[in-house]
PDB file of C-alpha atoms and ligand atoms in Angstrom:
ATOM      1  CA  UNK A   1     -44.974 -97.817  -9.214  1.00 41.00           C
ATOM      2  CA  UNK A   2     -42.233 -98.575  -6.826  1.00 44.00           C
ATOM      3  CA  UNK A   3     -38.895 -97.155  -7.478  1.00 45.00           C
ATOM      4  CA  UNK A   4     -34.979 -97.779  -6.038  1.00 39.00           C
ATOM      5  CA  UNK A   5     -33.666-100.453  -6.163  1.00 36.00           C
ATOM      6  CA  UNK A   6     -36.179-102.491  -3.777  1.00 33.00           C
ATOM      7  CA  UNK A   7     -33.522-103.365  -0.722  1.00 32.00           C
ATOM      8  CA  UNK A   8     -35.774-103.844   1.931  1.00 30.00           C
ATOM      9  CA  UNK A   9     -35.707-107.694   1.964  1.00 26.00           C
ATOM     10  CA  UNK A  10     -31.755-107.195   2.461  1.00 26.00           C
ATOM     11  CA  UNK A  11     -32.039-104.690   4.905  1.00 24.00           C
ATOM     12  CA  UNK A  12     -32.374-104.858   8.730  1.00 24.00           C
ATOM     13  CA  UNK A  13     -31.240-108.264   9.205  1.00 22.00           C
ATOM     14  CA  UNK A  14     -29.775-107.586  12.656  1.00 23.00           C
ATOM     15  CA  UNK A  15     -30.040-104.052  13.262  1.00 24.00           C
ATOM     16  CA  UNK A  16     -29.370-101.885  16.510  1.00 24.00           C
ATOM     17  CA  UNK A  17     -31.854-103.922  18.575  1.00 24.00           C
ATOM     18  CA  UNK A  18     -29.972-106.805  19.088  1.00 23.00           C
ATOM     19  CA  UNK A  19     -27.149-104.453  20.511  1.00 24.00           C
ATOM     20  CA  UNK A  20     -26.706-103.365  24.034  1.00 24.00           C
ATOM     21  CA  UNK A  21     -26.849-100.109  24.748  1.00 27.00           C
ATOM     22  CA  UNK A  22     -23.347 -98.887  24.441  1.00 29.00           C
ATOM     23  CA  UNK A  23     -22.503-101.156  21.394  1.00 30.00           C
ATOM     24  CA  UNK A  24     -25.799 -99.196  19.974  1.00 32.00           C
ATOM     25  CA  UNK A  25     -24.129 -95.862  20.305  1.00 33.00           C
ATOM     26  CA  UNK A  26     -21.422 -96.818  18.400  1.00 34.00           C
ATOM     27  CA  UNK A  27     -23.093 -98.533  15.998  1.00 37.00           C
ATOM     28  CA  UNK A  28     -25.024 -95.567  15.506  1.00 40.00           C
ATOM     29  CA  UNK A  29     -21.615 -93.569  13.805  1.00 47.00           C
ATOM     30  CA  UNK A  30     -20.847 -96.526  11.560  1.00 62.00           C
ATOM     31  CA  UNK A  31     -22.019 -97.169   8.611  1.00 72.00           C
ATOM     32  CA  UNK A  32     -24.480-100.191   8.929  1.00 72.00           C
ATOM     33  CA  UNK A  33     -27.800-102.331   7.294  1.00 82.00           C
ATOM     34  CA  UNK A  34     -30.269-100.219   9.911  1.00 92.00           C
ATOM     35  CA  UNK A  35     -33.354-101.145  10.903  1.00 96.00           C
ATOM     36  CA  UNK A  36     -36.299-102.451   8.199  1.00 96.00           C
ATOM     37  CA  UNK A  37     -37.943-100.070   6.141  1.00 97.00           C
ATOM     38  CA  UNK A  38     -41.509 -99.995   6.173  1.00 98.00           C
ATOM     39  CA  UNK A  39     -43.607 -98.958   3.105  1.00 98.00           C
ATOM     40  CA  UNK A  40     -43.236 -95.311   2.105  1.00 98.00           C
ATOM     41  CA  UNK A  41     -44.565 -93.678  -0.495  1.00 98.00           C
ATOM     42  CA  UNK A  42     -43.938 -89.730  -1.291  1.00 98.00           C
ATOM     43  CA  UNK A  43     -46.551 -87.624  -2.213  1.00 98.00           C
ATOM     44  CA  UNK A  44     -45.067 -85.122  -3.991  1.00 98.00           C
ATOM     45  CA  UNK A  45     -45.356 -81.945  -5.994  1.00 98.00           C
ATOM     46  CA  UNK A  46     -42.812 -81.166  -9.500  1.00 98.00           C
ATOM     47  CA  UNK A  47     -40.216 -79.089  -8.421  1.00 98.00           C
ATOM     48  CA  UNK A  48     -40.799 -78.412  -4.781  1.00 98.00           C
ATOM     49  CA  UNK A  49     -39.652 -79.790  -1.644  1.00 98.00           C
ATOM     50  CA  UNK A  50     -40.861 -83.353  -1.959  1.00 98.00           C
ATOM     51  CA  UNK A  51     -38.019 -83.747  -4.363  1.00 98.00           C
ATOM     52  CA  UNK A  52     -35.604 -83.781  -1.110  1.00 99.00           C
ATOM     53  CA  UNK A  53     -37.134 -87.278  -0.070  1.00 99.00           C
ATOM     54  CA  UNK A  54     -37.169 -88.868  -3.944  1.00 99.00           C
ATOM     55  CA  UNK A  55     -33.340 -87.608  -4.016  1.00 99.00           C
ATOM     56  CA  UNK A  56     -32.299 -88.777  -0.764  1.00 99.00           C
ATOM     57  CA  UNK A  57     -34.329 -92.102  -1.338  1.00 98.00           C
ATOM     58  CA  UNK A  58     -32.018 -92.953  -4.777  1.00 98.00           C
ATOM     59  CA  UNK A  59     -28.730 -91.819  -2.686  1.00 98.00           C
ATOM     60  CA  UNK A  60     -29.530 -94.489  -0.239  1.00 98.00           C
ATOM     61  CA  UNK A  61     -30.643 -97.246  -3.101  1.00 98.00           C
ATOM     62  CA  UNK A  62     -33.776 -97.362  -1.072  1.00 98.00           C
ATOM     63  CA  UNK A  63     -37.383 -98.139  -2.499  1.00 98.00           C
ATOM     64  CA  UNK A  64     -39.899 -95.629  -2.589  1.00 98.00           C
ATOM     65  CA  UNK A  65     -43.549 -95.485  -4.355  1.00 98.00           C
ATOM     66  CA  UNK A  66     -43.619 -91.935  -5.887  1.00 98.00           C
ATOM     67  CA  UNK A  67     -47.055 -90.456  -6.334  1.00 98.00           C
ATOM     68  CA  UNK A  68     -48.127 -87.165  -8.284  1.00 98.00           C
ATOM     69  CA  UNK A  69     -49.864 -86.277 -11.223  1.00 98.00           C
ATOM     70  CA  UNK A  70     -47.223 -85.107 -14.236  1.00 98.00           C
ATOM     71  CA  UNK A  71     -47.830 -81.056 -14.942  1.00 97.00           C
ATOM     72  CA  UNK A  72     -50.860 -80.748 -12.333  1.00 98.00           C
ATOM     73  CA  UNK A  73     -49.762 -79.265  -8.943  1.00 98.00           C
ATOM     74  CA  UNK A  74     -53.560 -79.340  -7.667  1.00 97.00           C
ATOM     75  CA  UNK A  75     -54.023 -82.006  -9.117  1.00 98.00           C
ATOM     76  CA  UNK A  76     -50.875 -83.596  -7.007  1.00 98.00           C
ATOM     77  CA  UNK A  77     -52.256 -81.963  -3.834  1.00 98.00           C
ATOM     78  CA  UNK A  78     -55.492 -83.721  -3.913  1.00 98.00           C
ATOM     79  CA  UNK A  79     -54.372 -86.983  -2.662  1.00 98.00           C
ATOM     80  CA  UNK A  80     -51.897 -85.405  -0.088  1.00 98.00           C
ATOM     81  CA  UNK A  81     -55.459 -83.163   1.365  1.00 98.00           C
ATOM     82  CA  UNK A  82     -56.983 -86.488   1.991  1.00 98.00           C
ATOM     83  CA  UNK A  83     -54.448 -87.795   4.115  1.00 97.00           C
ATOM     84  CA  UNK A  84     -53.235 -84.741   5.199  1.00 96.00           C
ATOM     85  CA  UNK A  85     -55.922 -82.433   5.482  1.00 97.00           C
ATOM     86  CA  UNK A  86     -54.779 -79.751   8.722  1.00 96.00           C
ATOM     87  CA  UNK A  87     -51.701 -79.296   6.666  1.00 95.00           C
ATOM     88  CA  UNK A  88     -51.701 -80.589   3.455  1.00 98.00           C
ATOM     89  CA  UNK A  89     -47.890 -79.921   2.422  1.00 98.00           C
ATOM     90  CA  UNK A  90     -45.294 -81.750   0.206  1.00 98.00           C
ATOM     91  CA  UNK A  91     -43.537 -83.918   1.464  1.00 98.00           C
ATOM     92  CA  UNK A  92     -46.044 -85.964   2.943  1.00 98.00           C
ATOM     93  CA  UNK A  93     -44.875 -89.099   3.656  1.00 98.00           C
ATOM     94  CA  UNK A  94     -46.754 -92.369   4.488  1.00 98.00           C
ATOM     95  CA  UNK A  95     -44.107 -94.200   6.488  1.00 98.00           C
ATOM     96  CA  UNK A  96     -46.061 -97.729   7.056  1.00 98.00           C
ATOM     97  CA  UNK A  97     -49.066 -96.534   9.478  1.00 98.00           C
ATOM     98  CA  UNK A  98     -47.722 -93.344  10.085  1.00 98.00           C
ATOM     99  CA  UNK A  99     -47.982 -89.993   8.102  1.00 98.00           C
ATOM    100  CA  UNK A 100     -44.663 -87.672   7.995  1.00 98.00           C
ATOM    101  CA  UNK A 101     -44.497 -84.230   7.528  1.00 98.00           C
ATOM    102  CA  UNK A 102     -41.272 -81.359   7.625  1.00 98.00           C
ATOM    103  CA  UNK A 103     -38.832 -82.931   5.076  1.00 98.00           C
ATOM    104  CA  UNK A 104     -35.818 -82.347   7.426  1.00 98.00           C
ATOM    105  CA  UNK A 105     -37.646 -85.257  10.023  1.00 98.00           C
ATOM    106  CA  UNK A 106     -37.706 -87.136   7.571  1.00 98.00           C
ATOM    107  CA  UNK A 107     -34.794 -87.429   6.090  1.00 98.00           C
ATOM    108  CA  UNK A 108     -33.259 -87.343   9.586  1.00 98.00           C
ATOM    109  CA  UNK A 109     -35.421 -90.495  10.350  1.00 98.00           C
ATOM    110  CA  UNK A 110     -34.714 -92.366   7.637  1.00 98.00           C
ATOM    111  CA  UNK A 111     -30.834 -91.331   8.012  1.00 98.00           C
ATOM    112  CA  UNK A 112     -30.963 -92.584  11.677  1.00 97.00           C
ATOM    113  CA  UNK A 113     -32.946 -95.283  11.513  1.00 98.00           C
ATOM    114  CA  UNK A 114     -32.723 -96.914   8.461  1.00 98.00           C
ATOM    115  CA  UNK A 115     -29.177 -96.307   6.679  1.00 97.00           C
ATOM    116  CA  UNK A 116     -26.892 -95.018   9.630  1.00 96.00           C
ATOM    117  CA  UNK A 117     -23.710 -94.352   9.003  1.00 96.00           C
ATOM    118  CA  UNK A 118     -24.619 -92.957   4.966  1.00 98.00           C
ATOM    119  CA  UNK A 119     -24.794 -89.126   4.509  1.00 98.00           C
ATOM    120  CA  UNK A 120     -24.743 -88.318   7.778  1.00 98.00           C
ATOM    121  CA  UNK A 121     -21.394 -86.974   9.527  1.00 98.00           C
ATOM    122  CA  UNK A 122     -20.150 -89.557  12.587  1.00 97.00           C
ATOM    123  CA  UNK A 123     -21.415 -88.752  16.052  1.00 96.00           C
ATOM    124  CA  UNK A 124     -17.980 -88.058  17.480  1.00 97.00           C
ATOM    125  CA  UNK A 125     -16.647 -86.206  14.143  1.00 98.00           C
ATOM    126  CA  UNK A 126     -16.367 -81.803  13.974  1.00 97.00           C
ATOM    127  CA  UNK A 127     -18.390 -82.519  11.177  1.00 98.00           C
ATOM    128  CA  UNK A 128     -21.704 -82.964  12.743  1.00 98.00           C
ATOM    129  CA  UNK A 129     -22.413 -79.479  13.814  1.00 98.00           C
ATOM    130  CA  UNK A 130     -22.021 -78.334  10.414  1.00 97.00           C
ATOM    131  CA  UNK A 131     -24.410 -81.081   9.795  1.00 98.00           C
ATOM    132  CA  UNK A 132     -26.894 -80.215  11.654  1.00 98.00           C
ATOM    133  CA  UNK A 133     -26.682 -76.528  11.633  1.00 98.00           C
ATOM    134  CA  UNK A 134     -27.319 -76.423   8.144  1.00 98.00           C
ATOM    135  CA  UNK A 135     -29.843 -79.520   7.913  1.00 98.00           C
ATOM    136  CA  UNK A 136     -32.074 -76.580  10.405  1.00 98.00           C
ATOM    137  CA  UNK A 137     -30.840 -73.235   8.567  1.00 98.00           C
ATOM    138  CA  UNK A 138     -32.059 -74.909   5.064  1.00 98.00           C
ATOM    139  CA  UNK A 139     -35.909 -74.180   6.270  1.00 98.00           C
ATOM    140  CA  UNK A 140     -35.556 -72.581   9.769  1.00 98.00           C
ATOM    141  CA  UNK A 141     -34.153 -69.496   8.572  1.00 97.00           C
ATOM    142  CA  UNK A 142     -33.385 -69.629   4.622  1.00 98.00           C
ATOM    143  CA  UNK A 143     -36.368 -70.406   3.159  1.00 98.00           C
ATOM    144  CA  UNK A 144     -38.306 -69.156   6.050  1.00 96.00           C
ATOM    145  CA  UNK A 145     -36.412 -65.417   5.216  1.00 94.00           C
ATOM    146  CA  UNK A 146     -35.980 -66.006   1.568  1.00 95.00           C
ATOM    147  CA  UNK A 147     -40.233 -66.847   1.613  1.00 95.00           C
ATOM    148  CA  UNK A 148     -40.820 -63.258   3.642  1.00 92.00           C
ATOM    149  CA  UNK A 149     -38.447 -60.965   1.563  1.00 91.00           C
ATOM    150  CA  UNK A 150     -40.142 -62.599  -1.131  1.00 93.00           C
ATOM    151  CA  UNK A 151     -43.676 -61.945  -0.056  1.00 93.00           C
ATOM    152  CA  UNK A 152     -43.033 -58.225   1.070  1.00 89.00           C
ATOM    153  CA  UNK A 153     -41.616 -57.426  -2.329  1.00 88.00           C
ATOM    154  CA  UNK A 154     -44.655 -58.676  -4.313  1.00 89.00           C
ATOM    155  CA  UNK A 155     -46.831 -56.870  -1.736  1.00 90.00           C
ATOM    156  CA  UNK A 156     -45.065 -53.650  -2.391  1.00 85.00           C
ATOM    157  CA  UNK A 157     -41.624 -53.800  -3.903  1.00 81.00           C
ATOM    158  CA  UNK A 158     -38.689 -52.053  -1.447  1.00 75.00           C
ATOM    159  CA  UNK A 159     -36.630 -49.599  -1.773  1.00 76.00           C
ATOM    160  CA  UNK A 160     -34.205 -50.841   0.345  1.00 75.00           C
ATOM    161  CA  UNK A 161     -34.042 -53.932   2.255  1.00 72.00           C
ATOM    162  CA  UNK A 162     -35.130 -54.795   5.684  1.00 74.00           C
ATOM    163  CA  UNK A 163     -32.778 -54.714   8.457  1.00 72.00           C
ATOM    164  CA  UNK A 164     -34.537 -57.728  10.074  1.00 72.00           C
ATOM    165  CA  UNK A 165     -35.307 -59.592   7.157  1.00 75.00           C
ATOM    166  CA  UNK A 166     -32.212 -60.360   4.662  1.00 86.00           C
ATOM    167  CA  UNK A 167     -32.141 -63.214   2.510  1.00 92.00           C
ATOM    168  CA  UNK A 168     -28.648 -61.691   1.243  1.00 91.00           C
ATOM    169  CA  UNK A 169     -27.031 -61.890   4.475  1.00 93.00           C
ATOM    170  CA  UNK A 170     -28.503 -65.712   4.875  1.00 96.00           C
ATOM    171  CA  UNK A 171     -27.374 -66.907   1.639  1.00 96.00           C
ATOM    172  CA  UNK A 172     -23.978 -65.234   2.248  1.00 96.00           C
ATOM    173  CA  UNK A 173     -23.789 -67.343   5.631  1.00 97.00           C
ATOM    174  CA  UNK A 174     -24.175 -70.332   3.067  1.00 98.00           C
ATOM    175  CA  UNK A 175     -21.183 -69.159   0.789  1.00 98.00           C
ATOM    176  CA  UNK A 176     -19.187 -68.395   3.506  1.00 98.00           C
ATOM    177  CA  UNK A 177     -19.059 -72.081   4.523  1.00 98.00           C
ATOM    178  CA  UNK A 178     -18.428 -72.951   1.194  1.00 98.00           C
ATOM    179  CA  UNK A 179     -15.382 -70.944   1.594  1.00 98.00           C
ATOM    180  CA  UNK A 180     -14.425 -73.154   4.331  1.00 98.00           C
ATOM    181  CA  UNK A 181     -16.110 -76.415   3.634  1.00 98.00           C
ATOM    182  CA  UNK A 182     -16.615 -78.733   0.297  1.00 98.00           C
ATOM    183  CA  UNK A 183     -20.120 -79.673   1.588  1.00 98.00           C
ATOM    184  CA  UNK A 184     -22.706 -77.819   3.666  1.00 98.00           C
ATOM    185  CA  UNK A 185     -22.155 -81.308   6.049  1.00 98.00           C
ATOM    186  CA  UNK A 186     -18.354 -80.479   6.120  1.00 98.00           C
ATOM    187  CA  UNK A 187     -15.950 -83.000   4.509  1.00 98.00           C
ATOM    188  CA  UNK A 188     -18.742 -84.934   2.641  1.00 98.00           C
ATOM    189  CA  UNK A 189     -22.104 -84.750   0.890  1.00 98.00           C
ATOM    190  CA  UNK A 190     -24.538 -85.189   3.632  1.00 98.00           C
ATOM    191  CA  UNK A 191     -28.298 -84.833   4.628  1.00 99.00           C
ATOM    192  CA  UNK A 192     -28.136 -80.761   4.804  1.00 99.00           C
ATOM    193  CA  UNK A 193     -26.294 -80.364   1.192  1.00 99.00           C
ATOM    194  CA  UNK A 194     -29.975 -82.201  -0.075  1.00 99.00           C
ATOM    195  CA  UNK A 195     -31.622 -79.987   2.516  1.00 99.00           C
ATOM    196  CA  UNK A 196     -30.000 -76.530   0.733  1.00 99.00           C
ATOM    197  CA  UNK A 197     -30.542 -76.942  -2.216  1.00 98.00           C
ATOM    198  CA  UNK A 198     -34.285 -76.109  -2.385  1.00 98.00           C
ATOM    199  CA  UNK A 199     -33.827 -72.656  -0.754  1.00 98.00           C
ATOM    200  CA  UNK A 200     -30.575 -71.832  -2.314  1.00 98.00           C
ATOM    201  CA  UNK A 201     -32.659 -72.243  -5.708  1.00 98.00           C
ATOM    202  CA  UNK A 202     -35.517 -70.279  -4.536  1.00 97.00           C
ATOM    203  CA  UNK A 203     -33.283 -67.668  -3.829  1.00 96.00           C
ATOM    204  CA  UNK A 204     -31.216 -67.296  -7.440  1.00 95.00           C
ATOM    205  CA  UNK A 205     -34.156 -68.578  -9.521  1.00 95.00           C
ATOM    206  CA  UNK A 206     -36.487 -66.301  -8.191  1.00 94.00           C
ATOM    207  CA  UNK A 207     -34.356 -62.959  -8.229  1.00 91.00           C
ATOM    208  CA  UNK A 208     -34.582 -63.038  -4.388  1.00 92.00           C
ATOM    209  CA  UNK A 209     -30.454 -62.647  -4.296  1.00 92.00           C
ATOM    210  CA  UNK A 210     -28.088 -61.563  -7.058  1.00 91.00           C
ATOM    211  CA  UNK A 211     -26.792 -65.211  -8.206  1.00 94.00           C
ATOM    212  CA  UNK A 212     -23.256 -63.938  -9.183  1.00 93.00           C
ATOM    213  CA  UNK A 213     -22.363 -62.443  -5.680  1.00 93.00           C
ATOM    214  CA  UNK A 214     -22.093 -66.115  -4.622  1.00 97.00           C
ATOM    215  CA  UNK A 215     -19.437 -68.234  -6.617  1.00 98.00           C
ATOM    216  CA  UNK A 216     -19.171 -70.900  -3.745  1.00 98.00           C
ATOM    217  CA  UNK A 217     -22.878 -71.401  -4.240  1.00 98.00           C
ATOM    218  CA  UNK A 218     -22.928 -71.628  -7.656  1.00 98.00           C
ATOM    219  CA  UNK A 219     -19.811 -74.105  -7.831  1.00 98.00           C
ATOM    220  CA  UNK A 220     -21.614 -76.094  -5.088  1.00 99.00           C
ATOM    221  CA  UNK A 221     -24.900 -76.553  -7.139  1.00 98.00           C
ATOM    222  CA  UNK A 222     -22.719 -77.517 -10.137  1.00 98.00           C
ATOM    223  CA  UNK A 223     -21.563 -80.921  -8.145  1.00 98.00           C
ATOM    224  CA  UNK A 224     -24.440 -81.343  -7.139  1.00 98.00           C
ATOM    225  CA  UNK A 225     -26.851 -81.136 -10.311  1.00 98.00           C
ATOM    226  CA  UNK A 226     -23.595 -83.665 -11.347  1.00 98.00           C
ATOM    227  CA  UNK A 227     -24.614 -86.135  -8.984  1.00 98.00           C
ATOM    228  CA  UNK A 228     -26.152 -89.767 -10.540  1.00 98.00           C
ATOM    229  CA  UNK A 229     -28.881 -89.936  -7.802  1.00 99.00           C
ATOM    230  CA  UNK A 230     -29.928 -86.287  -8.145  1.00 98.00           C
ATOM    231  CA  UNK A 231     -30.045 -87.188 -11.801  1.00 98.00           C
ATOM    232  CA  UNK A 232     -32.247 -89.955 -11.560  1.00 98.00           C
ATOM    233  CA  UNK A 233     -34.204 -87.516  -9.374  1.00 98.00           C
ATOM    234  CA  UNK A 234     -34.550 -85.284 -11.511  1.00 98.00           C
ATOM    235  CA  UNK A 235     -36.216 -87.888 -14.365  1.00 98.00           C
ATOM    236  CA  UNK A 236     -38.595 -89.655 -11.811  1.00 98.00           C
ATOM    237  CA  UNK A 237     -39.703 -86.611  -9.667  1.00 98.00           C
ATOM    238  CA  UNK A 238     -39.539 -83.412 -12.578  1.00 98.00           C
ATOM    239  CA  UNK A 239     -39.561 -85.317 -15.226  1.00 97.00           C
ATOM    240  CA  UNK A 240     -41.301 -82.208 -17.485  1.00 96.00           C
ATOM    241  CA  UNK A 241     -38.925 -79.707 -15.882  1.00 96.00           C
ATOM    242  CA  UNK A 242     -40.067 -76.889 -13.306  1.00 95.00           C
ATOM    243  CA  UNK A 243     -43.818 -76.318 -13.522  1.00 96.00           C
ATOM    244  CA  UNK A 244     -45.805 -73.747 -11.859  1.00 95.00           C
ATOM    245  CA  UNK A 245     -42.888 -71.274 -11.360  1.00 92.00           C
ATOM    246  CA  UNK A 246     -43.650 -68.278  -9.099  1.00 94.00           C
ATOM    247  CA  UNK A 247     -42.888 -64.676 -10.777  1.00 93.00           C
ATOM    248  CA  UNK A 248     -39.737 -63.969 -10.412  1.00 93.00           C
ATOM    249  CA  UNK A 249     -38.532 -60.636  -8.914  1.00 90.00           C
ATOM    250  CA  UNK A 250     -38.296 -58.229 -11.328  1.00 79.00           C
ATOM    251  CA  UNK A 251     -33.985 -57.136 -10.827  1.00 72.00           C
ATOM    252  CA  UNK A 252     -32.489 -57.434  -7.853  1.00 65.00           C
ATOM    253  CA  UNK A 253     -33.319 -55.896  -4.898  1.00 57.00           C
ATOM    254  CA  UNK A 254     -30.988 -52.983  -3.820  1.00 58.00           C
ATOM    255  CA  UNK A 255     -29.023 -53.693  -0.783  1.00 57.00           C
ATOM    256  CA  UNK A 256     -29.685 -51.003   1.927  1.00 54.00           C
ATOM    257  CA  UNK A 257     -27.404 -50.274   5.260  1.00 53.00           C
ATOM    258  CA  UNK A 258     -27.132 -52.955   6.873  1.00 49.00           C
ATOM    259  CA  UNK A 259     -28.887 -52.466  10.485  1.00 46.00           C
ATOM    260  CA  UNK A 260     -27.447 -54.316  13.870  1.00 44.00           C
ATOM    261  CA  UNK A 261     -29.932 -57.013  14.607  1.00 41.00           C
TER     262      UNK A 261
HETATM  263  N1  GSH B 301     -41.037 -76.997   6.191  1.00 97.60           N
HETATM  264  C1  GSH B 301     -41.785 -77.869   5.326  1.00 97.60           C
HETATM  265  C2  GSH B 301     -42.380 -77.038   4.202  1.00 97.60           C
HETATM  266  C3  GSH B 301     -43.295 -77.825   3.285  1.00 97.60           C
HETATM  267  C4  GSH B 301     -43.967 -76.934   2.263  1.00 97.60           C
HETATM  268  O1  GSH B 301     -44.374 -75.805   2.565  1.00 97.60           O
HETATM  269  N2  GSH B 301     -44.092 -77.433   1.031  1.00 97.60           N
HETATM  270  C5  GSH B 301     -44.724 -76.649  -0.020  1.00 97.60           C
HETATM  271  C6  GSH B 301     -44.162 -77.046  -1.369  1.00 97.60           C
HETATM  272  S1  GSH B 301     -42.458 -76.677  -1.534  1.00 97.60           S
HETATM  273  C7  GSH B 301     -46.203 -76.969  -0.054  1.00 97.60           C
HETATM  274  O2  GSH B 301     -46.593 -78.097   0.062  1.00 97.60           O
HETATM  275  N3  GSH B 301     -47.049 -75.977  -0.219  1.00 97.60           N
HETATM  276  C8  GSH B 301     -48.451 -76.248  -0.316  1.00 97.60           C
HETATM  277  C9  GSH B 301     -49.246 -75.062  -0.625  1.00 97.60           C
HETATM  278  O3  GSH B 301     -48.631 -73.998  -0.703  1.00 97.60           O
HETATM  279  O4  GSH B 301     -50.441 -75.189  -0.790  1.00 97.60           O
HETATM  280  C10 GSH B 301     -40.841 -78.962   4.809  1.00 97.60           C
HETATM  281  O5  GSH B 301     -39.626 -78.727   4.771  1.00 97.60           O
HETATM  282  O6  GSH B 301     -41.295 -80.060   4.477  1.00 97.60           O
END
């Protein structure tokens, strides 16, 4: 079934091609119809990153074809092995003839290509760093440290915590922004807020990091769980709730001395 609000026949009517070069530069920090979206459909697992792509899909009003099977993760993997079979991860996206993979490409394609100027600071704006840093941190080094804390404490649970591992000390880089910052983009909901929210909830929801040491975090996912589009997400792409859930760590894990990295 296709979802959104099935755009594409309104979309792309000009686009940055029939700019020249520098008028395409500027174009590119305004907000602006983009070029025409090609097919895409999401394959897509309940609860896990896939939902990133469905989310930013009904931000944009853009159509989508969702595919998973409700309650059955392996079951929702099969079809993403057979077009996807080195590394059969969700999101995998079929983007026309091509197959997409890392859900921060793809939302920075579809951001750049297809809707510029929408949740995505402008080129020449202070907000862009923020942007981008945290459109990277989300899986570069939150979930990537959040994943290995995790992993070392089911293997054998610590006693204190790594020095060179700390998913406290990267979720505290997240609240401290907050401090600063409405949205992880800067002044405005952008790419990177839908990009943090994944790890952020790994890390409470699991036990990884003591949820009340980080207010900004908390007040942040209240705004966003607010949001109509992450709403409608929430119905189309997890419509049974979470499935699957991973144990959770057992209390929270005590904070050693911190080491100099
Ligand atoms: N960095 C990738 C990570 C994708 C990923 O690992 N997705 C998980 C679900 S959240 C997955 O498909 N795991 C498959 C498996 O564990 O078999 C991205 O951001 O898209």
């Amino acid at each position: 079934m296709r979802q959104g609000v099935g755009r594409r026949a309104s979309i792309g009517l000009l686009g940055a091609m029939a700019l020249g070069a520098p008028a395409v530069a500027q174009a590119a920090t305004k907000k602006g119809k983009g070029a025409p979206l090609p097919p895409i459909t999401i394959y897509h697992l309940e609860g896990r990153r896939s939902e990133r792509i469905v989310w930013l899909m009904e931000e944009l009003g853009l159509p989508y074809e969702l595919k998973f099977k409700r309650g059955d993760l392996m079951g929702s993997m099969a079809p993403i092995r057979a077009i996807n079979p080195i590394v059969p991860m969700a999101p995998t996206v079929q983007y026309g003839d091509q197959i997409l993979v890392e859900s921060g490409a793809i939302i920075d394609l579809i951001l750049t290509r297809h809707s510029p100027g929408r949740l995505r600071p402008a080129d020449d704006s202070r907000d862009l760093p923020n942007h981008l840093i945290f459109m990277h941190y989300a899986e570069g080094s939150l979930a990537a440290r959040l994943f290995s804390d995790y992993r070392a404490w089911m293997a054998k649970p610590p006693t204190t915590r790594s020095p060179l591992v700390d998913s406290e000390a990267c979720v505290q880089f997240a609240e401290d922004h907050l401090t600063r910052h409405p949205w992880f983009g800067g002044a405005e909901f952008s790419g990177a807020d839908i990009m943090m929210l994944f790890p952020l909830n790994v890390a409470t929801t699991l036990n990884i990091v003591d949820a009340a040491q980080f207010p900004k975090v908390a007040e942040w996912k209240t705004r966003i769980e607010a949001r109509p589009a992450y709403k409608r997400m929430l119905a189309k792409a997890r419509p049974d709730g979470m499935i699957g859930n991973l144990p959770v760590l057992p209390k929270h894990a005590p904070s050693g001395p911190r080491q100099p990295r």
